[in-house]
Amino acid sequence: LIITSCQSSKEDKQSGPFANESFKIMRGTNIAHWLSQSRRRGEERAVFFTEKDVKYIDSLGFDHIRLPIDEEQMWDEAGKRNDDAFALMKNCLDWCSTAGLRVIIDLHILRSHHFNEAVKPLWSVPAEQDKFIALWKDLSAFLKEYPTGMVAYEPMNEPVADDPEQWNQLLGRLIDSIR
């Protein structure tokens, strides 16, 4: 499931690349092990993926990237933003905008849910569901400067619940909250 990004009002005037376009993609690549599934921090993380990489991806004929991000990389346990990680994500989005690439932001791993773990508190602890929604509200507020034709949301990588209806209900709450 991919949700196009949410803007504060349908009356917002978009300008620049992707202005008033729908989110259409054909050929993309995943930017793994940068803001997700990585222990890199500081300069090592900053130089792992750069504008040069975005230009190279564009030169290969791709029209989008999928950018996985992990909760532990982007926010501390209290839900406060990691400014360094958000700055890297913003740089990436700006480079993609300049290159004409669309971006799918994928909240890949949560502290309360990893698709391979036996115990996934996201499905059994209401406070974890509220936290998941709060993270997306914060992320959506950060991403609102980018046009809906450029950025789409993948709410969670491989949501694995005991009952699929748990995901349907949580997703419904999430969409209502960020719209």
Coordinates of C-alpha atoms in Angstrom, one line a residue:
L1 CA 0.0 0.0 0.0
I2 CA 1.3 3.4 -0.9
I3 CA -0.5 6.6 0.1
T4 CA 0.3 9.8 -1.8
S5 CA 1.5 12.5 0.6
C6 CA -1.0 14.6 2.4
Q7 CA -1.1 18.3 2.1
S8 CA -2.9 20.7 4.5
S9 CA -5.5 21.9 1.9
K10 CA -6.6 21.0 -1.6
E11 CA -6.3 24.7 -2.3
D12 CA -2.5 24.8 -1.7
K13 CA -0.7 26.2 -4.7
Q14 CA 2.1 23.9 -5.8
S15 CA 4.9 25.1 -7.9
G16 CA 8.2 23.7 -9.2
P17 CA 8.9 20.1 -10.2
F18 CA 5.9 17.8 -9.8
A19 CA 3.5 20.7 -9.3
N20 CA -0.1 19.5 -9.7
E21 CA 1.0 16.1 -11.0
S22 CA -0.2 12.8 -9.7
F23 CA 2.2 10.3 -8.3
K24 CA 3.1 7.9 -11.2
I25 CA 6.0 5.6 -11.1
M26 CA 7.4 3.0 -13.5
R27 CA 11.0 2.0 -12.6
G28 CA 12.7 2.5 -9.3
T29 CA 15.3 1.3 -6.8
N30 CA 15.5 0.9 -3.1
I31 CA 18.0 2.8 -1.0
A32 CA 18.8 0.2 1.6
H33 CA 21.0 0.3 4.7
W34 CA 21.3 4.0 4.9
L35 CA 18.4 5.3 7.1
S36 CA 17.2 1.8 7.7
Q37 CA 18.9 -1.4 8.9
S38 CA 22.2 0.3 9.5
R39 CA 24.4 1.2 12.5
R40 CA 26.1 4.0 10.5
R41 CA 25.9 7.4 12.2
G42 CA 27.7 10.7 11.8
E43 CA 30.0 11.2 8.9
E44 CA 29.9 7.5 7.9
R45 CA 26.1 7.7 7.4
A46 CA 26.3 11.1 5.7
V47 CA 28.7 10.0 3.0
F48 CA 27.0 6.6 2.4
F49 CA 24.4 8.0 0.1
T50 CA 24.9 11.4 -1.6
E51 CA 23.7 13.7 -4.4
K52 CA 26.1 11.9 -6.7
D53 CA 24.2 8.6 -6.1
V54 CA 20.9 10.3 -6.9
K55 CA 22.3 11.7 -10.1
Y56 CA 23.6 8.2 -11.0
I57 CA 20.2 6.7 -10.3
D58 CA 18.6 9.3 -12.6
S59 CA 21.2 8.6 -15.3
L60 CA 20.2 5.0 -15.3
G61 CA 16.6 5.9 -16.3
F62 CA 14.9 5.3 -12.9
D63 CA 12.0 7.6 -12.1
H64 CA 11.8 7.0 -8.4
I65 CA 13.5 5.7 -5.3
R66 CA 12.1 3.9 -2.3
L67 CA 13.6 5.3 0.9
P68 CA 13.3 3.0 3.9
I69 CA 13.6 4.7 7.3
D70 CA 13.6 3.1 10.7
E71 CA 12.1 4.6 13.8
E72 CA 15.3 4.1 15.8
Q73 CA 17.2 6.1 13.2
M74 CA 14.7 8.9 12.9
W75 CA 13.3 9.4 16.4
D76 CA 14.5 8.7 19.9
E77 CA 12.4 6.5 22.2
A78 CA 10.3 9.6 23.3
G79 CA 9.4 10.4 19.7
K80 CA 11.8 13.4 19.4
R81 CA 13.3 13.8 15.9
N82 CA 16.9 12.9 15.3
D83 CA 17.8 16.2 13.5
D84 CA 20.8 14.6 11.7
A85 CA 18.7 11.9 10.2
F86 CA 15.9 14.2 9.2
A87 CA 18.5 16.5 7.6
L88 CA 19.8 13.6 5.5
M89 CA 16.3 12.7 4.5
K90 CA 15.6 16.3 3.5
N91 CA 18.8 16.4 1.5
C92 CA 17.8 13.3 -0.3
L93 CA 14.4 14.6 -1.1
D94 CA 15.8 17.9 -2.4
W95 CA 18.4 16.0 -4.6
C96 CA 15.6 13.9 -5.9
S97 CA 13.4 16.9 -6.7
T98 CA 16.3 18.5 -8.6
A99 CA 16.9 15.3 -10.5
G100 CA 13.2 14.8 -11.3
L101 CA 12.9 11.6 -9.2
R102 CA 9.9 10.7 -7.1
V103 CA 10.3 9.2 -3.6
I104 CA 8.4 6.6 -1.6
I105 CA 9.0 7.1 2.1
D106 CA 8.8 3.7 3.8
L107 CA 8.6 3.5 7.6
H108 CA 10.5 0.2 7.5
I109 CA 11.1 -1.0 11.1
L110 CA 9.4 0.2 14.2
R111 CA 10.6 -0.5 17.7
S112 CA 7.2 -2.2 18.3
H113 CA 7.1 -4.2 15.0
H114 CA 9.6 -6.0 12.9
F115 CA 8.2 -8.5 10.5
N116 CA 10.7 -11.3 11.5
E117 CA 10.1 -10.9 15.3
A118 CA 7.9 -13.4 17.2
V119 CA 6.5 -10.7 19.5
K120 CA 5.1 -7.5 17.8
P121 CA 3.7 -5.2 20.5
L122 CA 2.2 -2.9 17.8
W123 CA -0.8 -5.3 17.5
S124 CA -1.4 -5.9 21.2
V125 CA -0.5 -2.6 22.9
P126 CA -2.8 0.4 22.1
A127 CA -0.1 2.9 23.2
E128 CA 2.2 1.5 20.5
Q129 CA -0.5 2.0 17.8
D130 CA -0.9 5.6 19.1
K131 CA 2.9 6.1 18.8
F132 CA 2.9 4.7 15.3
I133 CA 0.3 7.2 14.3
A134 CA 2.2 10.0 16.1
L135 CA 5.3 9.2 14.2
W136 CA 3.5 9.4 10.9
K137 CA 1.8 12.6 11.9
D138 CA 5.2 14.1 12.6
L139 CA 6.7 12.6 9.4
S140 CA 3.8 13.9 7.3
A141 CA 4.2 17.4 8.8
F142 CA 7.8 17.3 7.9
L143 CA 7.1 16.1 4.3
K144 CA 4.2 18.5 3.6
E145 CA 6.5 21.0 1.7
Y146 CA 7.0 18.4 -1.1
P147 CA 4.2 18.0 -3.7
T148 CA 1.9 15.0 -3.7
G149 CA 3.2 14.2 -7.2
M150 CA 6.7 13.7 -5.8
V151 CA 6.3 11.9 -2.4
A152 CA 4.3 8.9 -1.5
Y153 CA 4.0 7.1 1.9
E154 CA 4.5 3.4 2.5
P155 CA 3.1 3.3 6.0
M156 CA 4.9 0.1 7.1
N157 CA 7.1 -2.5 5.5
E158 CA 5.5 -5.9 5.6
P159 CA 2.9 -5.5 8.4
V160 CA 2.5 -8.9 9.9
A161 CA -0.4 -9.2 12.3
D162 CA -2.0 -12.4 13.6
D163 CA -5.3 -11.1 12.1
P164 CA -5.2 -9.0 8.9
E165 CA -8.1 -7.0 10.2
Q166 CA -5.7 -5.6 12.9
W167 CA -3.7 -3.9 10.1
N168 CA -6.8 -2.8 8.3
Q169 CA -8.1 -1.0 11.4
L170 CA -4.7 0.5 12.3
L171 CA -4.3 1.7 8.7
G172 CA -7.8 3.3 8.7
R173 CA -6.8 5.2 11.9
L174 CA -3.5 6.3 10.4
I175 CA -5.1 7.6 7.2
D176 CA -7.7 9.5 9.1
S177 CA -5.0 11.0 11.3
I178 CA -2.6 12.2 8.7
R179 CA -5.2 13.5 6.3

